[in-house]
Amino acid sequence: MSGQAPRDPLAGLYQELILEHAKRRSGEGVLEPADAERFLRNPTCGDEIRLRVRLDGETVDAVGWEGQGCSISQASASVLAEDVPGLTAAGARSRIEALRELLRSRGSVEPDEALLGDAVAFAGVARFPMRVKCAMLAWVALEEALDELDAR
Amino acid sequence: MSGQAPRDPLAGLYQELILEHAKRRSGEGVLEPADAERFLRNPTCGDEIRLRVRLDGETVDAVGWEGQGCSISQASASVLAEDVPGLTAAGARSRIEALRELLRSRGSVEPDEALLGDAVAFAGVARFPMRVKCAMLAWVALEEALDELDAR
Amino acid sequence: MTTTSAEATLSEERIELLRADFPILAEQPGGVPLVYLDSGATSQQPRQVLEAEWVFRTQRNAAVHRGAHTLAALATDDYELARERIARFVGAKPTEISWAMNATDALNTVALSLAEANRAGATDPALRIREGDEILVTEAEHHANLLPWQRLADETGATLRWIEVDDDGVWTLEDALAAITERTRLVAIAHVSNVTGLIAPVEAIARAAHAVDALVVLDACQSVPHRPVDLPALGVDAAAFSSHKMLGPGGVGVLYLTAQLGAALPPARVGGSMITTVTMTERDYLPAPQRFEAGTQPVGAIVGLAAAVDYLEAVGMRAIERHEVALGERLAAGAAAIDGVRLVGPRPGSERAGLASVIVDGVHAHDVGQVLDAAGIAARVGHHCAQPLHRRLGVAATTRASTYLTTTEAEVDRFLDVLSTVRSYFGVGR
Amino acid sequence: MTTTSAEATLSEERIELLRADFPILAEQPGGVPLVYLDSGATSQQPRQVLEAEWVFRTQRNAAVHRGAHTLAALATDDYELARERIARFVGAKPTEISWAMNATDALNTVALSLAEANRAGATDPALRIREGDEILVTEAEHHANLLPWQRLADETGATLRWIEVDDDGVWTLEDALAAITERTRLVAIAHVSNVTGLIAPVEAIARAAHAVDALVVLDACQSVPHRPVDLPALGVDAAAFSSHKMLGPGGVGVLYLTAQLGAALPPARVGGSMITTVTMTERDYLPAPQRFEAGTQPVGAIVGLAAAVDYLEAVGMRAIERHEVALGERLAAGAAAIDGVRLVGPRPGSERAGLASVIVDGVHAHDVGQVLDAAGIAARVGHHCAQPLHRRLGVAATTRASTYLTTTEAEVDRFLDVLSTVRSYFGVGR
Ligand SMILES: Cc1ncc(COP(=O)(O)O)c(C=O)c1O
Ligand SMILES: Cc1ncc(COP(=O)(O)O)c(C=O)c1O
């Protein structure tokens, strides 16, 4: 990177894995068929996501999403789409809860890699409160989709 | 006066003549017949006056008023009703203007007794900006009544 | 009222210490030491409140909930922490608290929102107000809690009814219960009257109102600053109070809306920071509280209000209440004992807040106020924004002394002393 | 833009002196020196403003226009002098200025009042808006100057029309004149766009609007703080601006209404201090400006705003304008020259205010803002409360740098430098 750009203060936020996923965008596209769909929007910045999930019994079979937003929100959706399939619905919920707790902790919670998987890369977001919503957007959409399935 | 009551700071405001007029209430009552009538109200304190005036050619023949309010406003109406009859309409207007200037001056204008008549007793009101409206109420009512006659 | 425990009220020494926090109390605006008995109109502010704002405004000031930069994050933190702080003070959830310009604005917001909901057909039956329905207030309301409902009644075709007061300006729970009917859709009352000091039996009224599915709106301007108030426990649907009456800066009104009402009401004001999606023809609103917060909020002043709440709680709301109730009784008993002075509101010995209004026979309130002012006593004279009550009392204006945590017994006594000289000064009633 | 006279703009030395008045500019919120380029959202406050408020609040604070006591008289003096001061700043008469919570509230007041007047049958034809009539805005408006008119159109049955913008977000006087028709009843436009920096030809639009008897409402949020503005000379009927964007405290919006419109409009909010006579069923309102000032106004903050106006005039509004216009051009030209950066608004070399918004190809504005913030640069990212404009530009968010009298060329250059590194940081567009 050239010139005066401030690499250090941002390194915790923009992990390599995040920058990579922001480009890779795993799971992008309309999932067909799907069991539930949620559309979420962050009114502050206009980021949005439409996320679909398909279950196979108790297990998440696949996740697909379309959306636009910052690198954090896009990378987060991509990591979700790669990591969550294969988890049970309950396991997915634990991961969402762990991520939420971590991100809201402002750095006071130690990330648990076993529980978080690749989402551990977002640990640095905890020090940037304004970005927590970006990192959580896809996960909240998944959570609400699972809620909807539970309610049926 | 008894006890701790603070006579001095108020002496400039409540001149003997004012306290007297507040009781005497010259001109109180409905003037019949009359050439013009004005009703005025001070929304801050609820003081109100209904003032009627009768002219004899260019000369103010009589003033009558009904109203309720503080001693300053009542005394002012009483002084007006005693002093103004006999003045020309123009003379009455000069007096109103002189009084207004004096009261708004915050003490920077020297009262002109020749111009003001007994209304000179209200000079002390100039140091009490919140009471200027009280002292002016009847005079403004007269002014507006004269305006109305002019407009005919 | 006497108390035995030192914790239970404020000792003279404690009050002296508190007074030192209020720079203005050392002023001599008329050349005599200030006796400030006008907290009911607006309270004075302790150094701690001014300092908290100063720190915010010189170190953390930025637009909140908008920027991503660090300063904006700091400001947003302070802002939302202040909301939590103020919510906790009245037992509410942060999402139940939104900001207004003053309590008047907060009350108008509720009335305007209800009018808007009814124009839009009020799909939610809880909001429906129509011809034949009734809106209930008392005859003693502050104009802020009367005019918005007059207008709502005019617009919806509902009838405005009111609980009448007696010759002292007092009404009772029975009066209130008798006035609540099957047609009542909304009851709007002051928790504490700013003229009479009467304390309304809010819980019982709220129960009766809810039994007929009426909404209850509380004007908490004179209660929240002076006594512990738990709004959810009172059972009201909405409440309003003003920062400037509770040691905080001007320019902040607090609107409390239960989660349910907050979700149902449309916004009164629309603009930035309260929307999700806007097109040239359509708009979608955020949920409460943001829905009611269009445009840039008075963030510095809200931070100041949170500091005021900290200050009040450090002193203790129970102790403040006890202190003021004792002063209120002293005022009432003292005034009632003066020849030619008529006390408004509950009789001495009955429950009242820390304020009293009086009528001096034969002397206009403005003249009473002037004599008091000459002695350095800042009391308020006028109709106190309650013309209907004053009309019922048969006067245009009364003289009110209102206390707060910094008011001393000596100040109350000084007021009573000077009050007792007024009639002779004007030569009436010897 | 270059100027020859030393008086004409602000020298570097002068700016250094001014910056010393703003305590927050010495802060390092992110551990790096602050480069504050977010004055368009909210401006920072000089010591002089904070001190003026401090003096008022510790020496002269009281309820205004209500009490008769000395403190109330002092506070009322300060309050009305502040009104005169602020009125003079925009060429208005004091009676044409009233207070709101913020500019959003002031604009809502106009729209709500017009809605109320039309519900009441609008006896004054100047206020009449009905089905088939048109309300005209631009596609670039801030939500604060769009949503109130959407709602007014919905309620009255009028059609909301808008002047469309081109691919840069720009519209012209010809577009505006073409959009004003015999059916136009109201034109609401921003004097200066908070996103594009476009300066509207207000005088010509007002003339055209008045020729068809339409009212003109000006959103002056981004003009009054940054350049000399004479509202009567512009010929608008109403205007709104916010204290917090012009060195003043938060919590004060200024509403300008010509004497004629102020006399015709009913109030949006009702309550204390704005009435003459109130009964349980009837109410009469005071004339403007009091009619629009229900309840206790933010007096301390208004005194602070008057001090801000004093400060701005001591520096000189013409000099501030020149300084910022130069910085705006520097921003625009610099940004347009960066590969992969798209400048929004007027092209470099065209007239613009002291702000610029950009789109960085391939990088979301939030990420741009984060990189800037890491360098200490507080710029704003998002839709800036102008979603329709952003939709037209084809993006959800832009990055905006906005300047003020304390902004230096070096700060602008620092912004441009860091901006030029963003794409490579995220590995796009090499
Ligand atoms: C052009 C414009 N109009 C209106 C507003 C709203 O101002 P406020 O948030 O102070 O009400 C702003 C600022 O956000 C603005 O820039
Ligand atoms: C009982 C009551 N209600 C409402 C108000 C209005 O409060 P504000 O002027 O802060 O809006 C007041 C104070 O004036 C009050 O005492």
PDB file of C-alpha atoms in Angstrom, chain D residues 291-392:
ATOM      1  CA  ARG D 291     -47.614  31.938  18.599  1.00  0.00           C
ATOM      2  CA  PHE D 292     -45.024  29.455  17.404  1.00  0.00           C
ATOM      3  CA  GLU D 293     -43.253  29.159  20.765  1.00  0.00           C
ATOM      4  CA  ALA D 294     -45.317  26.888  22.986  1.00  0.00           C
ATOM      5  CA  GLY D 295     -43.743  26.013  26.309  1.00  0.00           C
ATOM      6  CA  THR D 296     -40.369  26.870  27.734  1.00  0.00           C
ATOM      7  CA  GLN D 297     -37.873  27.698  25.010  1.00  0.00           C
ATOM      8  CA  PRO D 298     -34.186  26.670  25.100  1.00  0.00           C
ATOM      9  CA  VAL D 299     -33.146  30.071  26.380  1.00  0.00           C
ATOM     10  CA  GLY D 300     -29.551  29.225  27.326  1.00  0.00           C
ATOM     11  CA  ALA D 301     -28.929  27.679  23.933  1.00  0.00           C
ATOM     12  CA  ILE D 302     -30.493  30.669  22.177  1.00  0.00           C
ATOM     13  CA  VAL D 303     -28.112  32.938  24.082  1.00  0.00           C
ATOM     14  CA  GLY D 304     -25.326  30.617  22.901  1.00  0.00           C
ATOM     15  CA  LEU D 305     -26.507  30.919  19.316  1.00  0.00           C
ATOM     16  CA  ALA D 306     -26.443  34.710  19.583  1.00  0.00           C
ATOM     17  CA  ALA D 307     -22.809  34.431  20.717  1.00  0.00           C
ATOM     18  CA  ALA D 308     -22.113  32.163  17.747  1.00  0.00           C
ATOM     19  CA  VAL D 309     -23.570  34.777  15.432  1.00  0.00           C
ATOM     20  CA  ASP D 310     -21.386  37.419  17.073  1.00  0.00           C
ATOM     21  CA  TYR D 311     -18.383  35.201  16.496  1.00  0.00           C
ATOM     22  CA  LEU D 312     -19.241  34.553  12.862  1.00  0.00           C
ATOM     23  CA  GLU D 313     -19.789  38.235  12.147  1.00  0.00           C
ATOM     24  CA  ALA D 314     -16.561  39.207  13.888  1.00  0.00           C
ATOM     25  CA  VAL D 315     -14.746  36.889  11.493  1.00  0.00           C
ATOM     26  CA  GLY D 316     -16.873  38.108   8.611  1.00  0.00           C
ATOM     27  CA  MET D 317     -19.379  36.066   6.643  1.00  0.00           C
ATOM     28  CA  ARG D 318     -17.965  37.256   3.331  1.00  0.00           C
ATOM     29  CA  ALA D 319     -14.486  36.070   4.325  1.00  0.00           C
ATOM     30  CA  ILE D 320     -15.864  32.741   5.536  1.00  0.00           C
ATOM     31  CA  GLU D 321     -17.699  32.273   2.265  1.00  0.00           C
ATOM     32  CA  ARG D 322     -14.583  33.034   0.201  1.00  0.00           C
ATOM     33  CA  HIS D 323     -12.462  30.737   2.324  1.00  0.00           C
ATOM     34  CA  GLU D 324     -14.881  27.861   2.044  1.00  0.00           C
ATOM     35  CA  VAL D 325     -15.593  28.312  -1.623  1.00  0.00           C
ATOM     36  CA  ALA D 326     -11.843  28.043  -2.230  1.00  0.00           C
ATOM     37  CA  LEU D 327     -11.672  24.901  -0.130  1.00  0.00           C
ATOM     38  CA  GLY D 328     -14.711  23.458  -1.906  1.00  0.00           C
ATOM     39  CA  GLU D 329     -13.039  23.973  -5.251  1.00  0.00           C
ATOM     40  CA  ARG D 330      -9.837  22.423  -3.939  1.00  0.00           C
ATOM     41  CA  LEU D 331     -11.799  19.403  -2.712  1.00  0.00           C
ATOM     42  CA  ALA D 332     -13.715  19.040  -5.959  1.00  0.00           C
ATOM     43  CA  ALA D 333     -10.731  19.431  -8.238  1.00  0.00           C
ATOM     44  CA  GLY D 334      -8.585  17.183  -6.078  1.00  0.00           C
ATOM     45  CA  ALA D 335     -11.165  14.431  -5.802  1.00  0.00           C
ATOM     46  CA  ALA D 336     -12.031  14.509  -9.500  1.00  0.00           C
ATOM     47  CA  ALA D 337      -8.364  13.985 -10.302  1.00  0.00           C
ATOM     48  CA  ILE D 338      -8.090  10.740  -8.332  1.00  0.00           C
ATOM     49  CA  ASP D 339      -8.354   7.570 -10.362  1.00  0.00           C
ATOM     50  CA  GLY D 340     -11.489   5.603  -9.570  1.00  0.00           C
ATOM     51  CA  VAL D 341     -13.024   8.423  -7.565  1.00  0.00           C
ATOM     52  CA  ARG D 342     -16.252   9.940  -8.846  1.00  0.00           C
ATOM     53  CA  LEU D 343     -17.115  13.461  -7.747  1.00  0.00           C
ATOM     54  CA  VAL D 344     -20.778  14.207  -7.103  1.00  0.00           C
ATOM     55  CA  GLY D 345     -22.264  17.654  -7.775  1.00  0.00           C
ATOM     56  CA  PRO D 346     -21.039  20.560  -9.874  1.00  0.00           C
ATOM     57  CA  ARG D 347     -17.890  19.887 -11.927  1.00  0.00           C
ATOM     58  CA  PRO D 348     -14.620  21.443 -10.759  1.00  0.00           C
ATOM     59  CA  GLY D 349     -14.542  25.063 -11.795  1.00  0.00           C
ATOM     60  CA  SER D 350     -18.304  25.460 -11.376  1.00  0.00           C
ATOM     61  CA  GLU D 351     -19.825  27.260  -8.414  1.00  0.00           C
ATOM     62  CA  ARG D 352     -20.155  25.087  -5.314  1.00  0.00           C
ATOM     63  CA  ALA D 353     -20.197  25.458  -1.550  1.00  0.00           C
ATOM     64  CA  GLY D 354     -17.347  24.291   0.692  1.00  0.00           C
ATOM     65  CA  LEU D 355     -18.103  20.605   0.606  1.00  0.00           C
ATOM     66  CA  ALA D 356     -17.750  17.651  -1.735  1.00  0.00           C
ATOM     67  CA  SER D 357     -19.132  14.133  -1.837  1.00  0.00           C
ATOM     68  CA  VAL D 358     -17.429  11.308  -3.673  1.00  0.00           C
ATOM     69  CA  ILE D 359     -17.997   7.726  -4.733  1.00  0.00           C
ATOM     70  CA  VAL D 360     -14.993   5.423  -4.662  1.00  0.00           C
ATOM     71  CA  ASP D 361     -15.434   2.760  -7.322  1.00  0.00           C
ATOM     72  CA  GLY D 362     -15.472  -0.715  -5.860  1.00  0.00           C
ATOM     73  CA  VAL D 363     -15.273   0.393  -2.234  1.00  0.00           C
ATOM     74  CA  HIS D 364     -18.293   0.944  -0.031  1.00  0.00           C
ATOM     75  CA  ALA D 365     -18.465   4.379   1.575  1.00  0.00           C
ATOM     76  CA  HIS D 366     -18.395   2.819   5.020  1.00  0.00           C
ATOM     77  CA  ASP D 367     -15.017   1.318   4.259  1.00  0.00           C
ATOM     78  CA  VAL D 368     -13.789   4.599   2.828  1.00  0.00           C
ATOM     79  CA  GLY D 369     -14.852   6.340   6.022  1.00  0.00           C
ATOM     80  CA  GLN D 370     -13.030   3.778   8.100  1.00  0.00           C
ATOM     81  CA  VAL D 371      -9.759   4.328   6.290  1.00  0.00           C
ATOM     82  CA  LEU D 372     -10.176   8.091   6.648  1.00  0.00           C
ATOM     83  CA  ASP D 373     -11.015   7.740  10.335  1.00  0.00           C
ATOM     84  CA  ALA D 374      -7.878   5.705  10.946  1.00  0.00           C
ATOM     85  CA  ALA D 375      -5.993   8.746   9.674  1.00  0.00           C
ATOM     86  CA  GLY D 376      -7.887  10.994  12.098  1.00  0.00           C
ATOM     87  CA  ILE D 377     -10.156  12.371   9.392  1.00  0.00           C
ATOM     88  CA  ALA D 378     -13.764  12.782  10.470  1.00  0.00           C
ATOM     89  CA  ALA D 379     -15.704  12.725   7.219  1.00  0.00           C
ATOM     90  CA  ARG D 380     -19.236  11.525   6.847  1.00  0.00           C
ATOM     91  CA  VAL D 381     -20.353   8.435   4.974  1.00  0.00           C
ATOM     92  CA  GLY D 382     -23.881   7.362   4.212  1.00  0.00           C
ATOM     93  CA  HIS D 383     -26.884   8.695   2.345  1.00  0.00           C
ATOM     94  CA  HIS D 384     -26.701  12.008   4.211  1.00  0.00           C
ATOM     95  CA  CYS D 385     -30.479  11.934   4.642  1.00  0.00           C
ATOM     96  CA  ALA D 386     -30.906  12.172   0.891  1.00  0.00           C
ATOM     97  CA  GLN D 387     -31.849   8.684  -0.229  1.00  0.00           C
ATOM     98  CA  PRO D 388     -33.667   9.684  -3.418  1.00  0.00           C
ATOM     99  CA  LEU D 389     -30.601  11.562  -4.602  1.00  0.00           C
ATOM    100  CA  HIS D 390     -28.352   8.614  -3.839  1.00  0.00           C
ATOM    101  CA  ARG D 391     -30.723   6.246  -5.604  1.00  0.00           C
ATOM    102  CA  ARG D 392     -30.472   8.516  -8.646  1.00  0.00           C
TER     103      ARG D 392
END
